[in-house]
Amino acid sequence: MGGALAERFAREGHATTYVSPAGSVSPWTIHSNEQGNIHARLRSLGVALRLTERVTGYAHGLLSLADVYSEEPRQIEAGTLLIVGARQAEDRLAVALEAEGARLTAAGIRTLSRIGDALAPGAIVHAVWSGHHRGETLGTEPEQVLRDAPISSLCTPEVRPALSA
């Protein structure tokens, strides 16, 4: 999304800087062989690329950055800041239903499963697969399928994907 927005603003004539903690633009696109084209297109449009840097603050037209490896602080001028950040699960309905456990049981509902964006945001293909998979496994113990879940300090041991050699 960040690469697409940077391209749009650059094509509209805005001076554009793409900042990412990743080492490349639109890193997920390496899986679809689009990354090289996106990188080249942004460069050809004059988009400044600030890779392996993270945003640490923004005030009075100055964007504060830090190198992801050394934490070295940096600043650049920026009249506008557009953040394309982490997406969160949309689980309000699931949380509300889980709070009604006794009423669900009384109504004969034995299982409540989170699927699609209630687990983790993703592309429409992920939601379709999640719904299809749960439909095929109705009547069995639901399994938690983690997709696009980074292994980080934000993951608790209970949900951290197992690593195998």
Short mmCIF file of C-alpha atoms in Angstrom, two decimals:
data_model
loop_
_atom_site.label_atom_id
_atom_site.label_comp_id
_atom_site.label_asym_id
_atom_site.label_seq_id
_atom_site.Cartn_x
_atom_site.Cartn_y
_atom_site.Cartn_z
CA MET A 1 0.00 0.00 0.00
CA GLY A 2 2.82 2.41 0.86
CA GLY A 3 4.46 1.96 -2.54
CA ALA A 4 1.17 2.51 -4.38
CA LEU A 5 0.43 5.68 -2.41
CA ALA A 6 3.97 7.01 -2.91
CA GLU A 7 3.58 6.45 -6.65
CA ARG A 8 0.24 8.24 -6.71
CA PHE A 9 1.51 11.32 -4.87
CA ALA A 10 4.67 11.48 -6.98
CA ARG A 11 2.59 11.28 -10.18
CA GLU A 12 0.46 14.17 -8.85
CA GLY A 13 3.64 16.26 -8.59
CA HIS A 14 4.24 16.06 -4.84
CA ALA A 15 7.78 15.69 -3.53
CA THR A 16 7.53 12.22 -1.97
CA THR A 17 9.72 10.27 0.41
CA TYR A 18 9.03 6.60 1.12
CA VAL A 19 10.18 5.55 4.61
CA SER A 20 10.18 1.91 5.68
CA PRO A 21 11.85 -0.19 8.37
CA ALA A 22 12.15 -2.91 5.70
CA GLY A 23 15.20 -3.17 3.50
CA SER A 24 13.16 -2.79 0.31
CA VAL A 25 10.04 -1.08 -0.97
CA SER A 26 6.76 -2.98 -0.69
CA PRO A 27 8.58 -6.04 0.71
CA TRP A 28 5.65 -8.46 0.39
CA THR A 29 5.74 -8.02 -3.40
CA ILE A 30 8.89 -10.12 -3.59
CA HIS A 31 6.47 -13.08 -3.52
CA SER A 32 4.71 -11.90 -6.68
CA ASN A 33 7.86 -10.84 -8.56
CA GLU A 34 6.66 -7.21 -8.58
CA GLN A 35 9.18 -5.70 -6.19
CA GLY A 36 11.83 -4.80 -8.76
CA ASN A 37 9.27 -3.05 -10.95
CA ILE A 38 7.82 -1.09 -8.02
CA HIS A 39 11.27 -0.05 -6.83
CA ALA A 40 12.30 1.06 -10.32
CA ARG A 41 9.03 2.93 -10.88
CA LEU A 42 9.37 4.86 -7.60
CA ARG A 43 12.95 5.78 -8.45
CA SER A 44 11.96 6.91 -11.96
CA LEU A 45 9.30 9.17 -10.42
CA GLY A 46 11.87 10.77 -8.12
CA VAL A 47 10.57 9.24 -4.89
CA ALA A 48 13.27 9.42 -2.23
CA LEU A 49 13.70 6.03 -0.57
CA ARG A 50 14.57 5.88 3.14
CA LEU A 51 14.86 2.16 3.85
CA THR A 52 15.74 0.50 7.18
CA GLU A 53 14.50 3.58 9.02
CA ARG A 54 11.50 3.93 11.29
CA VAL A 55 9.45 6.98 12.18
CA THR A 56 9.96 8.12 15.77
CA GLY A 57 8.15 11.45 15.71
CA TYR A 58 6.67 14.28 13.71
CA ALA A 59 6.35 17.92 14.72
CA HIS A 60 6.48 21.32 13.06
CA GLY A 61 7.28 19.95 9.61
CA LEU A 62 10.15 17.75 10.80
CA LEU A 63 9.97 13.98 10.59
CA SER A 64 12.17 12.20 13.12
CA LEU A 65 13.60 8.85 12.05
CA ALA A 66 15.88 6.23 13.55
CA ASP A 67 18.01 3.62 11.82
CA VAL A 68 16.49 0.22 12.67
CA TYR A 69 19.90 -1.29 13.37
CA SER A 70 21.92 1.45 15.07
CA GLU A 71 19.05 3.61 16.43
CA GLU A 72 20.97 6.60 15.01
CA PRO A 73 18.49 9.51 14.93
CA ARG A 74 17.85 11.48 11.74
CA GLN A 75 15.45 14.21 10.67
CA ILE A 76 13.99 15.25 7.33
CA GLU A 77 11.57 18.00 6.38
CA ALA A 78 8.04 16.82 5.69
CA GLY A 79 4.98 18.99 5.12
CA THR A 80 2.63 16.01 5.32
CA LEU A 81 2.91 12.61 6.96
CA LEU A 82 0.84 9.66 5.74
CA ILE A 83 1.20 6.52 7.85
CA VAL A 84 0.52 3.10 6.37
CA GLY A 85 0.77 1.10 9.55
CA ALA A 86 0.00 -2.23 11.09
CA ARG A 87 -3.53 -3.45 10.65
CA GLN A 88 -5.43 -4.87 13.58
CA ALA A 89 -7.92 -7.69 13.68
CA GLU A 90 -11.57 -6.60 13.48
CA ASP A 91 -12.84 -8.73 16.32
CA ARG A 92 -15.43 -6.59 18.13
CA LEU A 93 -18.28 -8.94 17.20
CA ALA A 94 -16.33 -12.00 18.34
CA VAL A 95 -15.44 -10.35 21.65
CA ALA A 96 -19.07 -9.35 22.23
CA LEU A 97 -20.29 -12.87 21.44
CA GLU A 98 -17.65 -14.48 23.64
CA ALA A 99 -18.90 -12.34 26.53
CA GLU A 100 -22.33 -13.95 26.06
CA GLY A 101 -21.09 -17.50 26.73
CA ALA A 102 -24.02 -18.61 28.91
CA ARG A 103 -26.61 -17.24 26.48
CA LEU A 104 -24.88 -18.94 23.54
CA THR A 105 -24.83 -22.25 25.39
CA ALA A 106 -28.50 -21.87 26.33
CA ALA A 107 -29.30 -21.23 22.65
CA GLY A 108 -27.55 -24.49 21.71
CA ILE A 109 -24.45 -22.86 20.21
CA ARG A 110 -21.52 -25.13 21.01
CA THR A 111 -18.69 -23.51 19.08
CA LEU A 112 -17.71 -19.95 18.29
CA SER A 113 -14.79 -19.60 15.86
CA ARG A 114 -12.92 -16.55 14.69
CA ILE A 115 -12.08 -16.56 11.00
CA GLY A 116 -10.93 -14.06 8.40
CA ASP A 117 -10.23 -10.53 9.61
CA ALA A 118 -11.44 -11.43 13.11
CA LEU A 119 -8.16 -13.35 13.42
CA ALA A 120 -5.79 -11.21 11.38
CA PRO A 121 -6.35 -8.70 8.60
CA GLY A 122 -5.46 -9.87 5.14
CA ALA A 123 -6.38 -9.78 1.51
CA ILE A 124 -9.83 -10.96 0.37
CA VAL A 125 -8.26 -14.26 -0.71
CA HIS A 126 -7.33 -14.90 2.94
CA ALA A 127 -10.89 -14.26 4.13
CA VAL A 128 -12.32 -16.55 1.44
CA TRP A 129 -9.86 -19.32 2.31
CA SER A 130 -10.54 -18.91 6.02
CA GLY A 131 -14.31 -19.21 5.53
CA HIS A 132 -13.92 -22.18 3.17
CA HIS A 133 -11.53 -23.94 5.54
CA ARG A 134 -13.80 -23.45 8.56
CA GLY A 135 -16.77 -24.69 6.56
CA GLU A 136 -14.88 -27.87 5.67
CA THR A 137 -13.90 -28.44 9.29
CA LEU A 138 -17.26 -27.77 10.97
CA GLY A 139 -17.86 -30.28 13.72
CA THR A 140 -14.17 -30.58 14.51
CA GLU A 141 -12.15 -28.73 17.08
CA PRO A 142 -11.24 -25.37 15.54
CA GLU A 143 -7.57 -24.75 14.94
CA GLN A 144 -6.00 -21.34 15.05
CA VAL A 145 -4.38 -20.58 11.71
CA LEU A 146 -1.84 -17.79 11.90
CA ARG A 147 -1.10 -16.08 8.63
CA ASP A 148 1.00 -13.01 8.07
CA ALA A 149 1.71 -13.07 11.81
CA PRO A 150 5.18 -11.74 12.49
CA ILE A 151 7.35 -13.40 15.08
CA SER A 152 8.14 -10.53 17.39
CA SER A 153 8.15 -9.44 20.97
CA LEU A 154 4.48 -8.56 20.47
CA CYS A 155 3.58 -12.25 20.12
CA THR A 156 2.90 -14.03 23.35
CA PRO A 157 4.28 -17.56 23.70
CA GLU A 158 0.74 -18.92 23.35
CA VAL A 159 0.33 -17.58 19.79
CA ARG A 160 3.92 -17.52 18.56
CA PRO A 161 4.22 -19.85 15.56
CA ALA A 162 6.44 -22.86 16.16
CA LEU A 163 9.70 -22.85 14.25
CA SER A 164 10.95 -26.09 12.78
CA ALA A 165 14.25 -26.95 11.20
#
